[in-house]
Amino acid sequence: MKIGSRPCKVRLTVAKHRAIRHRLLTVVLLGVLTSALSLLALVRAVASMSQTLRIDRAREAVGEELDRLADGEPGAAALAGPPRTTYIGLRGGWLARPDDAQEETALPAEWRAALEQAARRAVAAHGRVITETVLGSGTLLLAVQPGRTGTPVWTGYLVQPSAYFQPWRWIAATLAAATVLLVAIAVWVTLSLRRSTASLHATLVALGKDLTTPVPRPRIAELTGIADGIRGLAAELLASREATERLSRELAQQERLAALGRVAAGIAHEVRNPLASIKLRLDLTATAHELPEPARRAVEAASHEIARLDRLVSDLLLVAGKKMGPRRRVDLGALVRARVEEIHPWAATQEVMVRVTVEGGGGKKRGGEAAVDVDAESLARAIDNLLRNAVEASPAGGIVEARVATMAEGVELRVEDQGRGIEPARTSELFEPFFTTKAEGTGLGLAISRAIARAHGGEVVYARAEGVTRFSLLLPRPAQEEMAA
């Protein structure tokens, strides 16, 4: 069922995608069709007011009026009087002779010559003549034909452009421009949507391979929200992947430490007893017999080496999770000063100065106090490791700063030097056992320091900024002081 349902989901997604595209195209086509029909209707309405149509209607009007006048018989009064007509703006009447048109004082001067010419043509043709003469912005229509008595009958009408024609032309032009703009916007939106969706699709494909791929910001607001969601999802997935990788590294480290613990436990049983026996025999030999000076020095050297091996075994057990010794209240500032005095001669041979600064914490604590409940011997070894690493990393003439500060959340020892630090690509390996950048180092110093700090509920943190390398040893405040605070 699960296998069969997957294609259905894919087909449904494709169908939705096509439906959205088809709906958009449908809206565009309907808009264009509506605009086109509106424009066609408006053009026909404008055409009905056009000059040509008005002239055709005026031609019909003068013809009808000419027929009406031709049916009457003009008398003397009619020939001498003004033209008679029943149409507003349409003139008409009878002429005794074609030349009498020049004597029609009631007519405008522009009409007389055209009427005379039309009357002559009608008499010569013995039939009706309709002429069109352009007068200014209008058109003069004249219809002349001989009457029943041979007297020319005429009608005329001056067709002027419609006063409503020009605004309607502008309206038609505006609607045409709006239609073109609608088509252009529809095409632009369609292309923008297609480009944006193609860009988002390409980005999704790239994010499948690399979550750091930048997500473009589409110009369409609706797609911008989707892009922001994809960007946020990619950031969360990247953070989750980094967290997973970090947890994997920590788990691998814990597995290595667990394996190291098993190995160290076996070494402790197999090595410590023989070492203790050898050291005891050497001590008895040195005290029971008077040894020559060379032999005595050899025995002392052997005892020192045995003690060093015993400390190495203890370090391995500590990194593997060995419990701390008994704890007691210790002033961290005083302990740091003591360890600095201890390594001072060695630091002097390295031409490096070590300075100690103790900062008070406020509250009920006196300035300079930084009390912690710790295994002093183990904590001293952690401090020694941090100080020795800083001295070894410092250039000749450098200064190592050891600052003890009391804060609300605990006590901090910051060890700073001006050395080159660790390559950024290898900082994740910094606290792993047996990781070292020194030719003669064992790679256990920082691992031991962190193990001791974590065994006390604290932490060791590395930071590098502005040419300064800093290792911070964080320890919690004593329980009674936290309650008092």
Coordinates of C-alpha atoms in Angstrom, one line a residue:
M1 CA 0.0 0.0 0.0
K2 CA 2.8 2.4 0.8
I3 CA 4.5 1.7 -2.5
G4 CA 1.3 2.1 -4.5
S5 CA 0.4 5.4 -2.7
R6 CA 3.6 7.2 -3.7
P7 CA 2.8 7.6 -7.5
C8 CA -0.7 8.8 -6.5
K9 CA 0.9 11.6 -4.4
V10 CA 3.2 12.5 -7.3
R11 CA 0.3 12.6 -9.8
L12 CA -1.8 14.7 -7.4
T13 CA 1.1 17.2 -7.0
V14 CA 1.5 17.5 -10.7
A15 CA -2.2 17.9 -11.2
K16 CA -2.3 20.7 -8.7
H17 CA 0.6 22.4 -10.4
R18 CA -1.1 22.1 -13.8
A19 CA -4.4 23.4 -12.3
I20 CA -2.7 26.5 -11.0
R21 CA -1.1 27.2 -14.3
H22 CA -4.3 26.5 -16.2
R23 CA -6.3 28.8 -13.9
L24 CA -3.8 31.6 -14.4
L25 CA -4.0 31.2 -18.2
T26 CA -7.8 31.1 -18.0
V27 CA -7.9 34.3 -16.1
V28 CA -5.6 35.9 -18.6
L29 CA -7.6 34.7 -21.6
L30 CA -10.9 35.9 -20.0
G31 CA -9.4 39.3 -19.3
V32 CA -8.1 39.6 -22.9
L33 CA -11.5 38.4 -24.3
T34 CA -13.5 40.8 -22.2
S35 CA -11.3 43.7 -23.1
A36 CA -11.4 42.8 -26.8
L37 CA -15.2 42.6 -26.8
S38 CA -15.5 45.9 -24.9
L39 CA -13.1 47.5 -27.3
L40 CA -15.1 46.2 -30.3
A41 CA -18.4 47.5 -28.9
L42 CA -16.8 50.9 -28.2
V43 CA -15.3 51.1 -31.7
R44 CA -18.8 50.3 -33.2
A45 CA -20.3 53.0 -30.9
V46 CA -17.7 55.5 -32.0
A47 CA -18.2 54.5 -35.6
S48 CA -21.9 55.2 -35.3
M49 CA -20.9 58.8 -34.5
S50 CA -18.3 59.0 -37.3
Q51 CA -18.4 61.7 -40.0
T52 CA -19.0 59.2 -42.8
L53 CA -22.1 57.8 -41.1
R54 CA -23.4 61.3 -40.4
I55 CA -22.9 62.2 -44.0
D56 CA -24.8 59.1 -45.1
R57 CA -27.7 60.0 -42.9
A58 CA -27.6 63.6 -44.1
R59 CA -27.7 62.3 -47.7
E60 CA -30.9 60.4 -46.9
A61 CA -32.4 63.4 -45.2
V62 CA -31.7 65.9 -48.1
G63 CA -33.0 63.3 -50.5
E64 CA -36.3 62.8 -48.6
E65 CA -36.7 66.6 -48.2
L66 CA -36.0 67.1 -51.9
D67 CA -38.8 64.6 -52.8
R68 CA -41.2 66.4 -50.6
L69 CA -40.4 69.8 -52.1
A70 CA -40.5 68.4 -55.7
D71 CA -44.1 67.3 -55.1
G72 CA -45.2 70.9 -54.4
E73 CA -45.8 73.6 -57.1
P74 CA -44.0 76.8 -56.3
G75 CA -45.9 80.0 -56.6
A76 CA -44.6 83.5 -57.1
A77 CA -44.6 84.0 -53.3
A78 CA -42.6 80.9 -52.9
L79 CA -40.0 81.9 -55.5
A80 CA -39.6 85.3 -53.9
G81 CA -39.7 84.1 -50.3
P82 CA -37.1 82.3 -48.2
P83 CA -36.6 78.5 -48.5
R84 CA -39.1 76.4 -46.7
T85 CA -38.2 73.1 -44.9
T86 CA -39.3 70.9 -42.0
Y87 CA -35.8 69.7 -40.9
I88 CA -33.8 71.7 -38.4
G89 CA -30.6 72.8 -40.0
L90 CA -31.6 71.6 -43.4
R91 CA -32.3 74.2 -46.0
G92 CA -34.3 74.0 -49.3
G93 CA -36.4 75.7 -51.9
W94 CA -36.9 76.5 -55.5
L95 CA -34.8 78.5 -58.0
A96 CA -36.3 80.3 -61.0
R97 CA -33.0 79.7 -62.8
P98 CA -29.6 78.2 -61.8
D99 CA -28.1 81.7 -61.8
D100 CA -30.5 82.8 -59.1
A101 CA -28.4 80.9 -56.5
Q102 CA -26.1 83.9 -56.3
E103 CA -29.1 86.1 -55.4
E104 CA -30.2 83.9 -52.4
T105 CA -29.2 86.4 -49.7
A106 CA -30.5 84.2 -47.0
L107 CA -27.9 81.6 -47.8
P108 CA -24.2 81.8 -46.6
A109 CA -21.8 83.0 -49.2
E110 CA -20.0 79.6 -49.2
W111 CA -23.3 77.8 -50.2
R112 CA -24.1 80.0 -53.2
A113 CA -21.4 79.0 -55.6
A114 CA -21.8 75.3 -54.7
L115 CA -25.6 75.6 -55.2
E116 CA -25.3 77.3 -58.5
Q117 CA -22.9 74.6 -59.8
A118 CA -25.1 71.8 -58.6
A119 CA -28.2 73.5 -60.2
R120 CA -26.4 73.7 -63.6
R121 CA -25.5 70.1 -63.4
A122 CA -29.0 69.0 -62.5
V123 CA -30.5 71.1 -65.4
A124 CA -28.0 69.7 -67.8
A125 CA -28.5 66.1 -66.6
H126 CA -32.3 66.5 -66.4
G127 CA -32.2 64.6 -63.1
R128 CA -31.2 64.6 -59.5
V129 CA -27.6 65.6 -58.6
I130 CA -26.2 65.3 -55.0
T131 CA -22.9 67.0 -54.4
E132 CA -20.5 67.1 -51.4
T133 CA -18.4 70.2 -50.8
V134 CA -15.9 70.6 -47.9
L135 CA -16.4 73.8 -46.1
G136 CA -13.9 74.2 -43.2
S137 CA -14.3 71.3 -40.8
G138 CA -17.7 70.3 -42.2
T139 CA -19.1 68.9 -45.4
L140 CA -21.9 70.6 -47.4
L141 CA -24.5 68.2 -49.0
L142 CA -26.6 69.7 -51.8
A143 CA -29.4 67.8 -53.7
V144 CA -30.8 69.5 -56.8
Q145 CA -33.3 68.3 -59.4
P146 CA -35.6 69.9 -62.0
G147 CA -39.2 70.2 -60.7
R148 CA -42.4 69.4 -62.7
T149 CA -42.4 72.8 -64.2
G150 CA -38.7 72.8 -64.9
T151 CA -37.9 75.0 -61.9
P152 CA -34.8 73.6 -60.0
V153 CA -35.7 72.3 -56.5
W154 CA -32.8 72.0 -54.0
T155 CA -32.1 71.0 -50.5
G156 CA -28.8 71.3 -48.5
Y157 CA -27.3 70.4 -45.1
L158 CA -24.0 71.2 -43.6
V159 CA -22.6 68.2 -41.7
Q160 CA -20.4 69.3 -38.8
P161 CA -18.2 66.9 -36.8
S162 CA -19.9 65.5 -33.7
A163 CA -19.0 67.2 -30.5
Y164 CA -19.0 63.8 -28.7
F165 CA -16.8 62.1 -31.2
Q166 CA -13.4 63.2 -30.0
P167 CA -13.9 62.2 -26.3
W168 CA -15.1 58.7 -27.4
R169 CA -12.0 58.4 -29.6
W170 CA -9.8 59.0 -26.5
I171 CA -11.9 56.5 -24.6
A172 CA -11.4 53.9 -27.3
A173 CA -7.7 54.6 -27.5
T174 CA -7.4 54.3 -23.7
L175 CA -9.3 51.0 -23.6
A176 CA -7.0 49.7 -26.4
A177 CA -4.0 50.7 -24.5
A178 CA -5.4 49.1 -21.3
T179 CA -6.0 45.9 -23.3
V180 CA -2.4 45.9 -24.5
L181 CA -1.2 46.6 -21.0
L182 CA -3.3 43.7 -19.6
V183 CA -1.8 41.4 -22.1
A184 CA 1.7 42.6 -21.3
I185 CA 1.2 42.3 -17.6
A186 CA -0.3 38.8 -18.0
V187 CA 2.7 37.7 -20.1
W188 CA 5.1 39.3 -17.6
V189 CA 3.4 37.6 -14.6
T190 CA 3.4 34.3 -16.4
L191 CA 7.0 34.5 -17.3
S192 CA 8.0 35.8 -13.8
L193 CA 6.0 32.9 -12.1
R194 CA 7.7 30.4 -14.4
R195 CA 11.2 31.8 -13.8
S196 CA 10.6 32.0 -10.0
T197 CA 9.2 28.5 -9.8
A198 CA 12.1 27.2 -11.9
S199 CA 14.6 29.0 -9.7
L200 CA 13.0 27.6 -6.5
H201 CA 13.0 24.1 -8.1
A202 CA 16.7 24.4 -9.0
T203 CA 17.4 25.6 -5.5
L204 CA 15.6 22.7 -3.9
V205 CA 17.6 20.3 -6.1
A206 CA 20.8 22.1 -5.0
L207 CA 19.8 22.0 -1.3
G208 CA 19.4 18.3 -1.6
K209 CA 23.2 18.2 -2.2
D210 CA 24.4 21.2 -0.2
L211 CA 22.3 22.8 2.6
T212 CA 24.4 26.0 2.4
T213 CA 23.1 26.8 -1.1
P214 CA 21.7 30.4 -1.0
V215 CA 17.9 30.6 -1.6
P216 CA 17.0 33.3 -4.1
R217 CA 14.3 35.8 -3.3
P218 CA 11.6 35.8 -5.9
R219 CA 9.9 39.0 -7.1
I220 CA 6.4 37.5 -6.5
A221 CA 5.3 38.1 -2.9
E222 CA 3.5 34.8 -2.5
L223 CA 6.6 32.9 -3.7
T224 CA 8.8 35.1 -1.4
G225 CA 7.0 33.6 1.6
I226 CA 7.7 30.1 0.3
A227 CA 11.4 31.0 -0.4
D228 CA 11.7 32.3 3.2
G229 CA 10.2 29.0 4.5
I230 CA 12.6 27.0 2.4
R231 CA 15.5 29.2 3.7
G232 CA 14.4 28.6 7.3
L233 CA 13.9 24.9 6.7
A234 CA 17.4 24.6 5.2
A235 CA 18.9 26.5 8.1
E236 CA 17.2 24.2 10.6
L237 CA 18.3 21.1 8.6
L238 CA 21.8 22.4 8.5
A239 CA 21.8 23.1 12.3
S240 CA 20.3 19.6 12.8
R241 CA 23.0 18.0 10.7
E242 CA 25.7 19.9 12.5
A243 CA 24.2 18.8 15.8
T244 CA 24.0 15.3 14.6
E245 CA 27.7 15.3 13.4
R246 CA 28.7 16.9 16.7
L247 CA 26.8 14.2 18.7
S248 CA 28.4 11.6 16.4
R249 CA 31.8 12.9 17.2
E250 CA 31.1 13.0 20.9
L251 CA 29.7 9.5 20.7
A252 CA 32.7 8.3 18.8
Q253 CA 34.9 10.0 21.4
Q254 CA 33.0 8.4 24.2
E255 CA 33.4 5.0 22.5
R256 CA 37.1 5.6 22.2
L257 CA 37.3 6.7 25.8
A258 CA 35.4 3.6 26.9
A259 CA 37.8 1.4 24.9
L260 CA 40.7 3.4 26.4
G261 CA 39.2 2.8 29.8
R262 CA 39.1 -0.9 29.3
V263 CA 42.7 -0.9 28.0
A264 CA 43.8 1.4 30.9
A265 CA 42.1 -0.9 33.5
G266 CA 44.0 -3.8 32.1
I267 CA 47.2 -1.8 32.1
A268 CA 46.6 -0.7 35.6
H269 CA 46.4 -4.3 36.8
E270 CA 49.3 -5.6 34.7
V271 CA 51.7 -2.7 35.0
R272 CA 51.1 -1.0 38.3
N273 CA 51.9 -4.0 40.5
P274 CA 55.2 -4.8 38.8
L275 CA 56.1 -1.1 38.9
A276 CA 55.3 -0.9 42.6
S277 CA 57.4 -4.0 43.2
I278 CA 60.4 -2.6 41.2
K279 CA 60.2 0.7 43.0
L280 CA 60.0 -0.9 46.4
R281 CA 63.1 -3.1 45.6
L282 CA 65.0 0.0 44.4
D283 CA 64.1 1.9 47.5
L284 CA 65.1 -1.0 49.8
T285 CA 68.4 -1.3 47.9
A286 CA 69.1 2.4 48.3
T287 CA 68.4 2.4 52.0
A288 CA 69.9 -1.0 53.0
H289 CA 73.3 -0.7 51.3
E290 CA 75.8 2.0 50.9
L291 CA 75.9 2.5 47.2
P292 CA 78.5 4.2 45.2
E293 CA 77.5 7.6 44.0
P294 CA 77.0 6.5 40.3
A295 CA 74.8 3.6 41.5
R296 CA 72.8 5.8 43.8
R297 CA 72.1 8.3 41.0
A298 CA 71.1 5.4 38.7
V299 CA 68.7 4.1 41.3
E300 CA 67.2 7.6 41.8
A301 CA 66.8 8.0 38.1
A302 CA 65.1 4.7 37.8
S303 CA 62.7 5.6 40.7
H304 CA 61.8 8.9 38.9
E305 CA 61.1 7.0 35.7
I306 CA 58.9 4.5 37.5
A307 CA 57.0 7.4 39.1
R308 CA 56.5 9.0 35.7
L309 CA 55.1 5.7 34.3
D310 CA 52.8 5.5 37.3
R311 CA 51.5 9.0 36.6
L312 CA 51.0 8.1 32.9
V313 CA 48.9 5.1 34.0
S314 CA 46.9 7.4 36.3
D315 CA 46.3 9.9 33.5
L316 CA 45.0 7.1 31.3
L317 CA 42.7 6.0 34.0
L318 CA 41.5 9.6 34.6
V319 CA 40.7 10.2 30.9
A320 CA 38.9 6.9 30.8
G321 CA 36.6 8.0 33.6
K322 CA 38.4 7.2 36.9
K323 CA 36.7 8.9 39.9
M324 CA 38.3 11.9 41.6
G325 CA 39.9 11.7 45.0
P326 CA 38.4 13.3 48.1
R327 CA 37.3 16.9 47.7
R328 CA 37.9 19.8 49.9
R329 CA 37.4 23.6 49.9
V330 CA 40.3 25.3 47.9
D331 CA 41.0 28.9 47.0
L332 CA 41.5 28.7 43.2
G333 CA 43.5 31.9 43.2
A334 CA 46.0 30.6 45.7
L335 CA 46.2 27.3 43.9
V336 CA 47.0 29.0 40.6
R337 CA 49.6 31.1 42.2
A338 CA 51.3 28.0 43.7
R339 CA 51.3 26.3 40.3
V340 CA 52.7 29.4 38.6
E341 CA 55.6 29.5 41.2
E342 CA 56.2 25.8 40.6
I343 CA 56.7 26.2 36.8
H344 CA 58.3 29.6 37.0
P345 CA 61.9 28.3 36.7
W346 CA 61.0 26.2 33.7
A347 CA 59.1 29.1 32.1
A348 CA 62.1 31.3 32.6
T349 CA 64.2 28.9 30.6
Q350 CA 61.6 29.4 27.8
E351 CA 62.0 33.2 28.1
V352 CA 58.3 33.5 28.9
M353 CA 56.7 35.4 31.8
V354 CA 53.6 34.1 33.6
R355 CA 51.4 36.6 35.4
V356 CA 48.5 35.9 37.7
T357 CA 45.5 38.1 38.3
V358 CA 42.7 37.3 40.7
E359 CA 39.5 39.3 40.4
G360 CA 36.9 39.4 43.3
G361 CA 33.4 38.3 42.7
G362 CA 31.3 40.7 44.9
G363 CA 28.3 39.7 47.0
K364 CA 29.3 38.1 50.3
K365 CA 32.7 37.0 48.9
R366 CA 35.8 39.0 49.7
G367 CA 37.7 40.4 46.8
G368 CA 40.3 37.9 45.6
E369 CA 38.6 34.8 46.9
A370 CA 37.5 32.1 44.5
A371 CA 36.6 29.1 46.6
V372 CA 35.8 25.8 45.0
D373 CA 35.2 22.2 46.2
V374 CA 37.6 20.1 44.3
D375 CA 40.2 17.3 44.3
A376 CA 43.2 19.7 44.7
E377 CA 45.8 17.2 43.3
S378 CA 43.8 16.5 40.2
L379 CA 42.9 20.2 39.6
A380 CA 46.6 21.1 40.0
R381 CA 47.4 18.7 37.2
A382 CA 44.8 20.3 35.0
I383 CA 46.1 23.8 35.8
D384 CA 49.7 22.7 35.1
N385 CA 48.6 21.3 31.7
L386 CA 47.0 24.6 30.7
L387 CA 49.9 26.7 31.9
R388 CA 52.6 24.5 30.3
N389 CA 50.7 24.4 26.9
A390 CA 50.5 28.3 27.0
V391 CA 54.2 28.7 27.8
E392 CA 55.2 26.2 25.1
A393 CA 53.0 28.0 22.5
S394 CA 54.3 31.5 23.4
P395 CA 57.2 33.1 21.5
A396 CA 60.4 34.1 23.3
G397 CA 59.7 37.2 25.3
G398 CA 56.0 36.5 25.5
I399 CA 53.6 36.8 28.4
V400 CA 51.1 34.3 29.6
E401 CA 48.1 35.7 31.5
A402 CA 46.4 33.6 34.2
R403 CA 43.2 35.3 35.3
V404 CA 40.9 34.0 38.0
A405 CA 37.5 35.5 38.2
T406 CA 34.5 34.9 40.4
M407 CA 31.1 35.1 38.7
A408 CA 27.5 34.5 39.6
E409 CA 27.4 31.2 37.8
G410 CA 30.8 29.9 39.0
V411 CA 34.6 30.5 39.0
E412 CA 36.7 30.8 35.9
L413 CA 40.4 30.5 35.2
R414 CA 41.4 32.1 31.9
V415 CA 44.9 31.2 30.5
E416 CA 45.9 33.5 27.6
D417 CA 48.9 33.5 25.3
Q418 CA 50.0 35.2 22.1
G419 CA 51.0 32.0 20.3
R420 CA 49.8 30.9 16.8
G421 CA 46.9 28.8 18.2
I422 CA 45.4 25.8 16.5
E423 CA 44.4 25.6 12.9
P424 CA 40.7 26.2 12.6
A425 CA 40.1 23.0 10.7
R426 CA 41.5 21.0 13.7
T427 CA 39.8 22.6 16.6
S428 CA 37.3 19.8 16.8
E429 CA 40.2 17.4 17.6
L430 CA 41.7 19.6 20.3
F431 CA 40.4 17.7 23.3
E432 CA 40.7 14.2 21.9
P433 CA 43.2 11.9 23.6
F434 CA 46.6 11.6 21.8
F435 CA 46.0 14.6 19.6
T436 CA 49.0 16.9 19.7
T437 CA 50.9 19.3 17.5
K438 CA 54.2 19.0 19.4
A439 CA 56.9 16.6 18.3
E440 CA 57.4 15.1 21.9
G441 CA 53.8 15.5 23.2
T442 CA 51.6 12.7 24.3
G443 CA 48.3 14.4 23.4
L444 CA 46.8 13.7 26.8
G445 CA 47.2 17.2 28.5
L446 CA 44.0 18.9 27.3
A447 CA 42.0 15.6 27.4
I448 CA 43.0 15.2 31.0
S449 CA 42.2 18.8 31.8
R450 CA 38.8 18.6 30.3
A451 CA 38.2 15.2 32.0
I452 CA 39.1 16.7 35.4
A453 CA 36.9 19.8 34.8
R454 CA 33.9 17.7 33.8
A455 CA 34.4 15.4 36.7
H456 CA 34.0 18.5 38.9
G457 CA 30.8 19.6 37.0
G458 CA 32.8 22.2 34.9
E459 CA 34.2 22.5 31.5
V460 CA 37.3 23.6 29.5
V461 CA 36.6 25.9 26.5
Y462 CA 39.0 27.0 23.7
A463 CA 38.7 30.4 22.0
R464 CA 40.9 32.3 19.5
A465 CA 40.4 36.1 18.9
E466 CA 42.5 39.0 17.8
G467 CA 45.8 37.0 17.9
V468 CA 45.1 35.7 21.5
T469 CA 44.6 32.1 22.4
R470 CA 42.4 31.5 25.4
F471 CA 41.6 28.4 27.4
S472 CA 38.9 28.9 30.0
L473 CA 38.6 26.4 33.0
L474 CA 35.1 26.8 34.4
L475 CA 34.1 25.3 37.8
P476 CA 30.9 25.6 39.7
R477 CA 30.6 27.5 42.9
P478 CA 30.3 25.5 46.2
A479 CA 26.8 24.4 47.0
Q480 CA 26.6 26.4 50.3
E481 CA 27.7 29.7 48.6
E482 CA 25.1 29.2 45.8
M483 CA 22.4 28.8 48.3
A484 CA 23.6 31.9 50.2
A485 CA 23.8 33.9 46.9

